[in-house]
mmCIF file with all atom_site columns, N, CA and C in Angstrom:
data_model
loop_
_atom_site.group_PDB
_atom_site.id
_atom_site.type_symbol
_atom_site.label_atom_id
_atom_site.label_alt_id
_atom_site.label_comp_id
_atom_site.label_asym_id
_atom_site.label_entity_id
_atom_site.label_seq_id
_atom_site.pdbx_PDB_ins_code
_atom_site.Cartn_x
_atom_site.Cartn_y
_atom_site.Cartn_z
_atom_site.occupancy
_atom_site.B_iso_or_equiv
_atom_site.pdbx_formal_charge
_atom_site.auth_seq_id
_atom_site.auth_comp_id
_atom_site.auth_asym_id
_atom_site.auth_atom_id
_atom_site.pdbx_PDB_model_num
ATOM 1   N N  . ARG J 1 1  ? -10.714 -10.361 -12.208 1.00 47.00 ? 21 ARG J N  1
ATOM 2   C CA . ARG J 1 1  ? -12.151 -10.347 -12.207 1.00 47.00 ? 21 ARG J CA 1
ATOM 3   C C  . ARG J 1 1  ? -12.644 -9.390  -11.155 1.00 47.00 ? 21 ARG J C  1
ATOM 4   N N  . PRO J 1 2  ? -13.607 -8.557  -11.468 1.00 48.00 ? 22 PRO J N  1
ATOM 5   C CA . PRO J 1 2  ? -14.168 -7.693  -10.436 1.00 48.00 ? 22 PRO J CA 1
ATOM 6   C C  . PRO J 1 2  ? -14.833 -8.553  -9.371  1.00 48.00 ? 22 PRO J C  1
ATOM 7   N N  . THR J 1 3  ? -14.745 -8.137  -8.105  1.00 50.00 ? 23 THR J N  1
ATOM 8   C CA . THR J 1 3  ? -15.304 -8.950  -7.034  1.00 50.00 ? 23 THR J CA 1
ATOM 9   C C  . THR J 1 3  ? -16.798 -8.734  -6.836  1.00 50.00 ? 23 THR J C  1
ATOM 10  N N  . ALA J 1 4  ? -17.348 -7.681  -7.370  1.00 52.00 ? 24 ALA J N  1
ATOM 11  C CA . ALA J 1 4  ? -18.779 -7.463  -7.180  1.00 52.00 ? 24 ALA J CA 1
ATOM 12  C C  . ALA J 1 4  ? -19.379 -6.748  -8.373  1.00 52.00 ? 24 ALA J C  1
ATOM 13  N N  . GLY J 1 5  ? -20.453 -7.318  -8.930  1.00 56.00 ? 25 GLY J N  1
ATOM 14  C CA . GLY J 1 5  ? -21.232 -6.659  -9.966  1.00 56.00 ? 25 GLY J CA 1
ATOM 15  C C  . GLY J 1 5  ? -20.457 -6.283  -11.213 1.00 56.00 ? 25 GLY J C  1
ATOM 16  N N  . ARG J 1 6  ? -21.129 -5.539  -12.064 1.00 60.00 ? 26 ARG J N  1
ATOM 17  C CA . ARG J 1 6  ? -20.520 -5.055  -13.300 1.00 60.00 ? 26 ARG J CA 1
ATOM 18  C C  . ARG J 1 6  ? -19.985 -3.657  -13.077 1.00 60.00 ? 26 ARG J C  1
ATOM 19  N N  . HIS J 1 7  ? -18.845 -3.371  -13.689 1.00 55.00 ? 27 HIS J N  1
ATOM 20  C CA . HIS J 1 7  ? -18.217 -2.059  -13.551 1.00 55.00 ? 27 HIS J CA 1
ATOM 21  C C  . HIS J 1 7  ? -17.909 -1.504  -14.931 1.00 55.00 ? 27 HIS J C  1
ATOM 22  N N  . ALA J 1 8  ? -17.966 -0.187  -15.025 1.00 67.00 ? 28 ALA J N  1
ATOM 23  C CA . ALA J 1 8  ? -17.521 0.461   -16.251 1.00 67.00 ? 28 ALA J CA 1
ATOM 24  C C  . ALA J 1 8  ? -15.994 0.378   -16.285 1.00 67.00 ? 28 ALA J C  1
ATOM 25  N N  . PHE J 1 9  ? -15.439 0.446   -17.479 1.00 67.00 ? 29 PHE J N  1
ATOM 26  C CA . PHE J 1 9  ? -13.992 0.315   -17.638 1.00 67.00 ? 29 PHE J CA 1
ATOM 27  C C  . PHE J 1 9  ? -13.206 1.413   -16.935 1.00 67.00 ? 29 PHE J C  1
ATOM 28  N N  . ASP J 1 10 ? -13.832 2.562   -16.697 1.00 74.00 ? 30 ASP J N  1
ATOM 29  C CA . ASP J 1 10 ? -13.103 3.674   -16.094 1.00 74.00 ? 30 ASP J CA 1
ATOM 30  C C  . ASP J 1 10 ? -13.416 3.866   -14.612 1.00 74.00 ? 30 ASP J C  1
ATOM 31  N N  . GLU J 1 11 ? -14.045 2.875   -13.982 1.00 81.00 ? 31 GLU J N  1
ATOM 32  C CA . GLU J 1 11 ? -14.371 2.958   -12.561 1.00 81.00 ? 31 GLU J CA 1
ATOM 33  C C  . GLU J 1 11 ? -13.437 2.088   -11.734 1.00 81.00 ? 31 GLU J C  1
ATOM 34  N N  . PRO J 1 12 ? -13.176 2.485   -10.484 1.00 88.00 ? 32 PRO J N  1
ATOM 35  C CA . PRO J 1 12 ? -12.354 1.655   -9.602  1.00 88.00 ? 32 PRO J CA 1
ATOM 36  C C  . PRO J 1 12 ? -13.047 0.330   -9.303  1.00 88.00 ? 32 PRO J C  1
ATOM 37  N N  . ALA J 1 13 ? -12.246 -0.698  -9.060  1.00 90.00 ? 33 ALA J N  1
ATOM 38  C CA . ALA J 1 13 ? -12.776 -2.011  -8.700  1.00 90.00 ? 33 ALA J CA 1
ATOM 39  C C  . ALA J 1 13 ? -11.705 -2.774  -7.928  1.00 90.00 ? 33 ALA J C  1
ATOM 40  N N  . THR J 1 14 ? -12.137 -3.771  -7.186  1.00 93.00 ? 34 THR J N  1
ATOM 41  C CA . THR J 1 14 ? -11.216 -4.628  -6.463  1.00 93.00 ? 34 THR J CA 1
ATOM 42  C C  . THR J 1 14 ? -10.999 -5.886  -7.297  1.00 93.00 ? 34 THR J C  1
ATOM 43  N N  . TYR J 1 15 ? -9.734  -6.265  -7.461  1.00 94.00 ? 35 TYR J N  1
ATOM 44  C CA . TYR J 1 15 ? -9.375  -7.418  -8.287  1.00 94.00 ? 35 TYR J CA 1
ATOM 45  C C  . TYR J 1 15 ? -8.559  -8.413  -7.486  1.00 94.00 ? 35 TYR J C  1
ATOM 46  N N  . GLN J 1 16 ? -8.655  -9.667  -7.892  1.00 96.00 ? 36 GLN J N  1
ATOM 47  C CA . GLN J 1 16 ? -7.821  -10.727 -7.339  1.00 96.00 ? 36 GLN J CA 1
ATOM 48  C C  . GLN J 1 16 ? -7.249  -11.492 -8.525  1.00 96.00 ? 36 GLN J C  1
ATOM 49  N N  . ILE J 1 17 ? -5.931  -11.577 -8.574  1.00 96.00 ? 37 ILE J N  1
ATOM 50  C CA . ILE J 1 17 ? -5.232  -12.245 -9.674  1.00 96.00 ? 37 ILE J CA 1
ATOM 51  C C  . ILE J 1 17 ? -4.401  -13.369 -9.077  1.00 96.00 ? 37 ILE J C  1
ATOM 52  N N  . GLN J 1 18 ? -4.517  -14.569 -9.631  1.00 96.00 ? 38 GLN J N  1
ATOM 53  C CA . GLN J 1 18 ? -3.697  -15.686 -9.182  1.00 96.00 ? 38 GLN J CA 1
ATOM 54  C C  . GLN J 1 18 ? -2.768  -16.110 -10.297 1.00 96.00 ? 38 GLN J C  1
ATOM 55  N N  . ILE J 1 19 ? -1.505  -16.342 -9.915  1.00 95.00 ? 39 ILE J N  1
ATOM 56  C CA . ILE J 1 19 ? -0.508  -16.796 -10.884 1.00 95.00 ? 39 ILE J CA 1
ATOM 57  C C  . ILE J 1 19 ? 0.243   -17.981 -10.297 1.00 95.00 ? 39 ILE J C  1
ATOM 58  N N  . GLU J 1 20 ? 0.714   -18.847 -11.168 1.00 96.00 ? 40 GLU J N  1
ATOM 59  C CA . GLU J 1 20 ? 1.559   -19.947 -10.723 1.00 96.00 ? 40 GLU J CA 1
ATOM 60  C C  . GLU J 1 20 ? 2.938   -19.389 -10.402 1.00 96.00 ? 40 GLU J C  1
ATOM 61  N N  . GLY J 1 21 ? 3.557   -19.908 -9.351  1.00 95.00 ? 41 GLY J N  1
ATOM 62  C CA . GLY J 1 21 ? 4.897   -19.482 -8.989  1.00 95.00 ? 41 GLY J CA 1
ATOM 63  C C  . GLY J 1 21 ? 4.893   -18.462 -7.874  1.00 95.00 ? 41 GLY J C  1
ATOM 64  N N  . VAL J 1 22 ? 6.074   -17.915 -7.614  1.00 96.00 ? 42 VAL J N  1
ATOM 65  C CA . VAL J 1 22 ? 6.271   -17.007 -6.479  1.00 96.00 ? 42 VAL J CA 1
ATOM 66  C C  . VAL J 1 22 ? 6.571   -15.597 -6.977  1.00 96.00 ? 42 VAL J C  1
ATOM 67  N N  . LEU J 1 23 ? 5.826   -14.650 -6.472  1.00 94.00 ? 43 LEU J N  1
ATOM 68  C CA . LEU J 1 23 ? 6.105   -13.230 -6.657  1.00 94.00 ? 43 LEU J CA 1
ATOM 69  C C  . LEU J 1 23 ? 6.289   -12.664 -5.251  1.00 94.00 ? 43 LEU J C  1
ATOM 70  N N  . LEU J 1 24 ? 7.473   -12.206 -4.951  1.00 90.00 ? 44 LEU J N  1
ATOM 71  C CA . LEU J 1 24 ? 7.781   -11.735 -3.604  1.00 90.00 ? 44 LEU J CA 1
ATOM 72  C C  . LEU J 1 24 ? 6.999   -10.467 -3.261  1.00 90.00 ? 44 LEU J C  1
ATOM 73  N N  . PRO J 1 25 ? 6.609   -10.317 -1.995  1.00 88.00 ? 45 PRO J N  1
ATOM 74  C CA . PRO J 1 25 ? 5.859   -9.131  -1.565  1.00 88.00 ? 45 PRO J CA 1
ATOM 75  C C  . PRO J 1 25 ? 6.561   -7.801  -1.853  1.00 88.00 ? 45 PRO J C  1
ATOM 76  N N  . VAL J 1 26 ? 7.878   -7.801  -2.031  1.00 90.00 ? 46 VAL J N  1
ATOM 77  C CA . VAL J 1 26 ? 8.577   -6.543  -2.339  1.00 90.00 ? 46 VAL J CA 1
ATOM 78  C C  . VAL J 1 26 ? 8.119   -5.952  -3.672  1.00 90.00 ? 46 VAL J C  1
ATOM 79  N N  . TRP J 1 27 ? 7.459   -6.731  -4.500  1.00 89.00 ? 47 TRP J N  1
ATOM 80  C CA . TRP J 1 27 ? 6.943   -6.256  -5.788  1.00 89.00 ? 47 TRP J CA 1
ATOM 81  C C  . TRP J 1 27 ? 5.626   -5.480  -5.651  1.00 89.00 ? 47 TRP J C  1
ATOM 82  N N  . SER J 1 28 ? 5.074   -5.409  -4.458  1.00 91.00 ? 48 SER J N  1
ATOM 83  C CA . SER J 1 28 ? 3.777   -4.775  -4.261  1.00 91.00 ? 48 SER J CA 1
ATOM 84  C C  . SER J 1 28 ? 3.722   -3.346  -4.811  1.00 91.00 ? 48 SER J C  1
ATOM 85  N N  . ALA J 1 29 ? 4.747   -2.557  -4.578  1.00 89.00 ? 49 ALA J N  1
ATOM 86  C CA . ALA J 1 29 ? 4.759   -1.166  -5.053  1.00 89.00 ? 49 ALA J CA 1
ATOM 87  C C  . ALA J 1 29 ? 4.666   -1.101  -6.571  1.00 89.00 ? 49 ALA J C  1
ATOM 88  N N  . ARG J 1 30 ? 5.312   -2.033  -7.267  1.00 89.00 ? 50 ARG J N  1
ATOM 89  C CA . ARG J 1 30 ? 5.254   -2.044  -8.736  1.00 89.00 ? 50 ARG J CA 1
ATOM 90  C C  . ARG J 1 30 ? 3.932   -2.598  -9.246  1.00 89.00 ? 50 ARG J C  1
ATOM 91  N N  . MET J 1 31 ? 3.154   -3.206  -8.352  1.00 92.00 ? 51 MET J N  1
ATOM 92  C CA . MET J 1 31 ? 1.862   -3.784  -8.719  1.00 92.00 ? 51 MET J CA 1
ATOM 93  C C  . MET J 1 31 ? 0.719   -2.941  -8.149  1.00 92.00 ? 51 MET J C  1
ATOM 94  N N  . GLU J 1 32 ? 0.870   -1.621  -8.196  1.00 91.00 ? 52 GLU J N  1
ATOM 95  C CA . GLU J 1 32 ? -0.160  -0.670  -7.757  1.00 91.00 ? 52 GLU J CA 1
ATOM 96  C C  . GLU J 1 32 ? -0.549  -0.863  -6.292  1.00 91.00 ? 52 GLU J C  1
ATOM 97  N N  . GLY J 1 33 ? 0.387   -1.382  -5.473  1.00 92.00 ? 53 GLY J N  1
ATOM 98  C CA . GLY J 1 33 ? 0.123   -1.552  -4.054  1.00 92.00 ? 53 GLY J CA 1
ATOM 99  C C  . GLY J 1 33 ? -0.726  -2.763  -3.709  1.00 92.00 ? 53 GLY J C  1
ATOM 100 N N  . MET J 1 34 ? -0.915  -3.662  -4.673  1.00 95.00 ? 54 MET J N  1
ATOM 101 C CA . MET J 1 34 ? -1.720  -4.851  -4.397  1.00 95.00 ? 54 MET J CA 1
ATOM 102 C C  . MET J 1 34 ? -1.048  -5.709  -3.327  1.00 95.00 ? 54 MET J C  1
ATOM 103 N N  . GLU J 1 35 ? -1.870  -6.334  -2.486  1.00 96.00 ? 55 GLU J N  1
ATOM 104 C CA . GLU J 1 35 ? -1.353  -7.259  -1.483  1.00 96.00 ? 55 GLU J CA 1
ATOM 105 C C  . GLU J 1 35 ? -0.907  -8.530  -2.199  1.00 96.00 ? 55 GLU J C  1
ATOM 106 N N  . ILE J 1 36 ? 0.249   -9.060  -1.827  1.00 96.00 ? 56 ILE J N  1
ATOM 107 C CA . ILE J 1 36 ? 0.798   -10.258 -2.462  1.00 96.00 ? 56 ILE J CA 1
ATOM 108 C C  . ILE J 1 36 ? 0.932   -11.342 -1.402  1.00 96.00 ? 56 ILE J C  1
ATOM 109 N N  . VAL J 1 37 ? 0.273   -12.480 -1.645  1.00 96.00 ? 57 VAL J N  1
ATOM 110 C CA . VAL J 1 37 ? 0.310   -13.606 -0.722  1.00 96.00 ? 57 VAL J CA 1
ATOM 111 C C  . VAL J 1 37 ? 0.670   -14.858 -1.514  1.00 96.00 ? 57 VAL J C  1
ATOM 112 N N  . VAL J 1 38 ? 1.668   -15.602 -1.021  1.00 96.00 ? 58 VAL J N  1
ATOM 113 C CA . VAL J 1 38 ? 2.079   -16.848 -1.667  1.00 96.00 ? 58 VAL J CA 1
ATOM 114 C C  . VAL J 1 38 ? 1.573   -18.007 -0.820  1.00 96.00 ? 58 VAL J C  1
ATOM 115 N N  . THR J 1 39 ? 0.889   -18.954 -1.483  1.00 97.00 ? 59 THR J N  1
ATOM 116 C CA . THR J 1 39 ? 0.392   -20.157 -0.835  1.00 97.00 ? 59 THR J CA 1
ATOM 117 C C  . THR J 1 39 ? 0.879   -21.367 -1.620  1.00 97.00 ? 59 THR J C  1
ATOM 118 N N  . VAL J 1 40 ? 0.544   -22.541 -1.124  1.00 97.00 ? 60 VAL J N  1
ATOM 119 C CA . VAL J 1 40 ? 0.923   -23.782 -1.795  1.00 97.00 ? 60 VAL J CA 1
ATOM 120 C C  . VAL J 1 40 ? -0.335  -24.492 -2.255  1.00 97.00 ? 60 VAL J C  1
ATOM 121 N N  . ALA J 1 41 ? -0.380  -24.852 -3.529  1.00 95.00 ? 61 ALA J N  1
ATOM 122 C CA . ALA J 1 41 ? -1.522  -25.566 -4.098  1.00 95.00 ? 61 ALA J CA 1
ATOM 123 C C  . ALA J 1 41 ? -1.539  -27.016 -3.601  1.00 95.00 ? 61 ALA J C  1
ATOM 124 N N  . ASP J 1 42 ? -2.624  -27.709 -3.865  1.00 95.00 ? 62 ASP J N  1
ATOM 125 C CA . ASP J 1 42 ? -2.767  -29.109 -3.459  1.00 95.00 ? 62 ASP J CA 1
ATOM 126 C C  . ASP J 1 42 ? -1.638  -29.994 -3.988  1.00 95.00 ? 62 ASP J C  1
ATOM 127 N N  . ASP J 1 43 ? -1.126  -29.650 -5.167  1.00 96.00 ? 63 ASP J N  1
ATOM 128 C CA . ASP J 1 43 ? -0.060  -30.459 -5.762  1.00 96.00 ? 63 ASP J CA 1
ATOM 129 C C  . ASP J 1 43 ? 1.333   -30.057 -5.267  1.00 96.00 ? 63 ASP J C  1
ATOM 130 N N  . GLY J 1 44 ? 1.388   -29.104 -4.335  1.00 96.00 ? 64 GLY J N  1
ATOM 131 C CA . GLY J 1 44 ? 2.663   -28.679 -3.765  1.00 96.00 ? 64 GLY J CA 1
ATOM 132 C C  . GLY J 1 44 ? 3.329   -27.519 -4.473  1.00 96.00 ? 64 GLY J C  1
ATOM 133 N N  . SER J 1 45 ? 2.747   -27.050 -5.559  1.00 97.00 ? 65 SER J N  1
ATOM 134 C CA . SER J 1 45 ? 3.357   -25.943 -6.294  1.00 97.00 ? 65 SER J CA 1
ATOM 135 C C  . SER J 1 45 ? 2.936   -24.599 -5.692  1.00 97.00 ? 65 SER J C  1
ATOM 136 N N  . PRO J 1 46 ? 3.820   -23.590 -5.755  1.00 98.00 ? 66 PRO J N  1
ATOM 137 C CA . PRO J 1 46 ? 3.486   -22.279 -5.195  1.00 98.00 ? 66 PRO J CA 1
ATOM 138 C C  . PRO J 1 46 ? 2.511   -21.517 -6.098  1.00 98.00 ? 66 PRO J C  1
ATOM 139 N N  . VAL J 1 47 ? 1.624   -20.776 -5.448  1.00 97.00 ? 67 VAL J N  1
ATOM 140 C CA . VAL J 1 47 ? 0.654   -19.928 -6.141  1.00 97.00 ? 67 VAL J CA 1
ATOM 141 C C  . VAL J 1 47 ? 0.685   -18.558 -5.473  1.00 97.00 ? 67 VAL J C  1
ATOM 142 N N  . THR J 1 48 ? 0.794   -17.514 -6.281  1.00 97.00 ? 68 THR J N  1
ATOM 143 C CA . THR J 1 48 ? 0.785   -16.145 -5.760  1.00 97.00 ? 68 THR J CA 1
ATOM 144 C C  . THR J 1 48 ? -0.564  -15.518 -6.059  1.00 97.00 ? 68 THR J C  1
ATOM 145 N N  . THR J 1 49 ? -1.149  -14.891 -5.039  1.00 97.00 ? 69 THR J N  1
ATOM 146 C CA . THR J 1 49 ? -2.417  -14.183 -5.199  1.00 97.00 ? 69 THR J CA 1
ATOM 147 C C  . THR J 1 49 ? -2.180  -12.705 -4.944  1.00 97.00 ? 69 THR J C  1
ATOM 148 N N  . LEU J 1 50 ? -2.568  -11.883 -5.905  1.00 96.00 ? 70 LEU J N  1
ATOM 149 C CA . LEU J 1 50 ? -2.500  -10.435 -5.781  1.00 96.00 ? 70 LEU J CA 1
ATOM 150 C C  . LEU J 1 50 ? -3.926  -9.936  -5.592  1.00 96.00 ? 70 LEU J C  1
ATOM 151 N N  . THR J 1 51 ? -4.155  -9.135  -4.567  1.00 97.00 ? 71 THR J N  1
ATOM 152 C CA . THR J 1 51 ? -5.484  -8.602  -4.291  1.00 97.00 ? 71 THR J CA 1
ATOM 153 C C  . THR J 1 51 ? -5.364  -7.109  -4.040  1.00 97.00 ? 71 THR J C  1
ATOM 154 N N  . GLY J 1 52 ? -6.242  -6.340  -4.676  1.00 96.00 ? 72 GLY J N  1
ATOM 155 C CA . GLY J 1 52 ? -6.203  -4.910  -4.424  1.00 96.00 ? 72 GLY J CA 1
ATOM 156 C C  . GLY J 1 52 ? -7.222  -4.127  -5.218  1.00 96.00 ? 72 GLY J C  1
ATOM 157 N N  . HIS J 1 53 ? -7.360  -2.885  -4.825  1.00 95.00 ? 73 HIS J N  1
ATOM 158 C CA . HIS J 1 53 ? -8.290  -1.942  -5.443  1.00 95.00 ? 73 HIS J CA 1
ATOM 159 C C  . HIS J 1 53 ? -7.530  -1.162  -6.509  1.00 95.00 ? 73 HIS J C  1
ATOM 160 N N  . LEU J 1 54 ? -8.000  -1.232  -7.741  1.00 94.00 ? 74 LEU J N  1
ATOM 161 C CA . LEU J 1 54 ? -7.337  -0.523  -8.842  1.00 94.00 ? 74 LEU J CA 1
ATOM 162 C C  . LEU J 1 54 ? -8.241  0.582   -9.360  1.00 94.00 ? 74 LEU J C  1
ATOM 163 N N  . SER J 1 55 ? -7.631  1.656   -9.834  1.00 92.00 ? 75 SER J N  1
ATOM 164 C CA . SER J 1 55 ? -8.376  2.844   -10.242 1.00 92.00 ? 75 SER J CA 1
ATOM 165 C C  . SER J 1 55 ? -9.226  2.632   -11.491 1.00 92.00 ? 75 SER J C  1
ATOM 166 N N  . ASP J 1 56 ? -8.751  1.787   -12.398 1.00 91.00 ? 76 ASP J N  1
ATOM 167 C CA . ASP J 1 56 ? -9.494  1.525   -13.625 1.00 91.00 ? 76 ASP J CA 1
ATOM 168 C C  . ASP J 1 56 ? -8.874  0.324   -14.345 1.00 91.00 ? 76 ASP J C  1
ATOM 169 N N  . GLN J 1 57 ? -9.438  -0.041  -15.475 1.00 89.00 ? 77 GLN J N  1
ATOM 170 C CA . GLN J 1 57 ? -8.917  -1.208  -16.182 1.00 89.00 ? 77 GLN J CA 1
ATOM 171 C C  . GLN J 1 57 ? -7.586  -0.927  -16.862 1.00 89.00 ? 77 GLN J C  1
ATOM 172 N N  . ALA J 1 58 ? -7.229  0.328   -17.049 1.00 91.00 ? 78 ALA J N  1
ATOM 173 C CA . ALA J 1 58 ? -5.896  0.643   -17.571 1.00 91.00 ? 78 ALA J CA 1
ATOM 174 C C  . ALA J 1 58 ? -4.835  0.229   -16.548 1.00 91.00 ? 78 ALA J C  1
ATOM 175 N N  . ALA J 1 59 ? -5.124  0.454   -15.256 1.00 93.00 ? 79 ALA J N  1
ATOM 176 C CA . ALA J 1 59 ? -4.196  0.017   -14.201 1.00 93.00 ? 79 ALA J CA 1
ATOM 177 C C  . ALA J 1 59 ? -4.110  -1.504  -14.190 1.00 93.00 ? 79 ALA J C  1
ATOM 178 N N  . LEU J 1 60 ? -5.240  -2.174  -14.360 1.00 93.00 ? 80 LEU J N  1
ATOM 179 C CA . LEU J 1 60 ? -5.252  -3.640  -14.429 1.00 93.00 ? 80 LEU J CA 1
ATOM 180 C C  . LEU J 1 60 ? -4.422  -4.116  -15.617 1.00 93.00 ? 80 LEU J C  1
ATOM 181 N N  . ALA J 1 61 ? -4.587  -3.496  -16.759 1.00 94.00 ? 81 ALA J N  1
ATOM 182 C CA . ALA J 1 61 ? -3.833  -3.882  -17.950 1.00 94.00 ? 81 ALA J CA 1
ATOM 183 C C  . ALA J 1 61 ? -2.337  -3.694  -17.727 1.00 94.00 ? 81 ALA J C  1
ATOM 184 N N  . GLY J 1 62 ? -1.945  -2.647  -17.016 1.00 94.00 ? 82 GLY J N  1
ATOM 185 C CA . GLY J 1 62 ? -0.533  -2.412  -16.716 1.00 94.00 ? 82 GLY J CA 1
ATOM 186 C C  . GLY J 1 62 ? 0.045   -3.525  -15.848 1.00 94.00 ? 82 GLY J C  1
ATOM 187 N N  . ILE J 1 63 ? -0.710  -3.944  -14.856 1.00 95.00 ? 83 ILE J N  1
ATOM 188 C CA . ILE J 1 63 ? -0.253  -5.031  -13.994 1.00 95.00 ? 83 ILE J CA 1
ATOM 189 C C  . ILE J 1 63 ? -0.151  -6.329  -14.774 1.00 95.00 ? 83 ILE J C  1
ATOM 190 N N  . LEU J 1 64 ? -1.167  -6.643  -15.557 1.00 95.00 ? 84 LEU J N  1
ATOM 191 C CA . LEU J 1 64 ? -1.142  -7.874  -16.352 1.00 95.00 ? 84 LEU J CA 1
ATOM 192 C C  . LEU J 1 64 ? 0.027   -7.858  -17.329 1.00 95.00 ? 84 LEU J C  1
ATOM 193 N N  . SER J 1 65 ? 0.331   -6.699  -17.893 1.00 95.00 ? 85 SER J N  1
ATOM 194 C CA . SER J 1 65 ? 1.474   -6.594  -18.801 1.00 95.00 ? 85 SER J CA 1
ATOM 195 C C  . SER J 1 65 ? 2.789   -6.854  -18.079 1.00 95.00 ? 85 SER J C  1
ATOM 196 N N  . GLN J 1 66 ? 2.934   -6.297  -16.874 1.00 93.00 ? 86 GLN J N  1
ATOM 197 C CA . GLN J 1 66 ? 4.151   -6.544  -16.090 1.00 93.00 ? 86 GLN J CA 1
ATOM 198 C C  . GLN J 1 66 ? 4.296   -8.019  -15.732 1.00 93.00 ? 86 GLN J C  1
ATOM 199 N N  . LEU J 1 67 ? 3.185   -8.642  -15.329 1.00 94.00 ? 87 LEU J N  1
ATOM 200 C CA . LEU J 1 67 ? 3.238   -10.068 -14.998 1.00 94.00 ? 87 LEU J CA 1
ATOM 201 C C  . LEU J 1 67 ? 3.583   -10.896 -16.206 1.00 94.00 ? 87 LEU J C  1
ATOM 202 N N  . TYR J 1 68 ? 3.023   -10.551 -17.361 1.00 93.00 ? 88 TYR J N  1
ATOM 203 C CA . TYR J 1 68 ? 3.305   -11.292 -18.586 1.00 93.00 ? 88 TYR J CA 1
ATOM 204 C C  . TYR J 1 68 ? 4.785   -11.186 -18.963 1.00 93.00 ? 88 TYR J C  1
ATOM 205 N N  . SER J 1 69 ? 5.361   -10.007 -18.764 1.00 91.00 ? 89 SER J N  1
ATOM 206 C CA . SER J 1 69 ? 6.760   -9.810  -19.158 1.00 91.00 ? 89 SER J CA 1
ATOM 207 C C  . SER J 1 69 ? 7.743   -10.499 -18.204 1.00 91.00 ? 89 SER J C  1
ATOM 208 N N  . MET J 1 70 ? 7.256   -10.886 -17.026 1.00 86.00 ? 90 MET J N  1
ATOM 209 C CA . MET J 1 70 ? 8.119   -11.559 -16.059 1.00 86.00 ? 90 MET J CA 1
ATOM 210 C C  . MET J 1 70 ? 8.275   -13.014 -16.455 1.00 86.00 ? 90 MET J C  1
#
């Protein structure tokens, strides 16, 4: 989700993606340099948050595709 306002599909934006489970910070380079932080949810399960500035929604789609394939 874009963090502020509406953006055109071809404009840079900052995104935050949360996934269940652990994604190690060494994956940051493959995730367009997004910061990777692992926390623990209220139920004790790990949650990974990726935060970063992406050049466009094509870059976002690439990251989502990589996460889906994992």
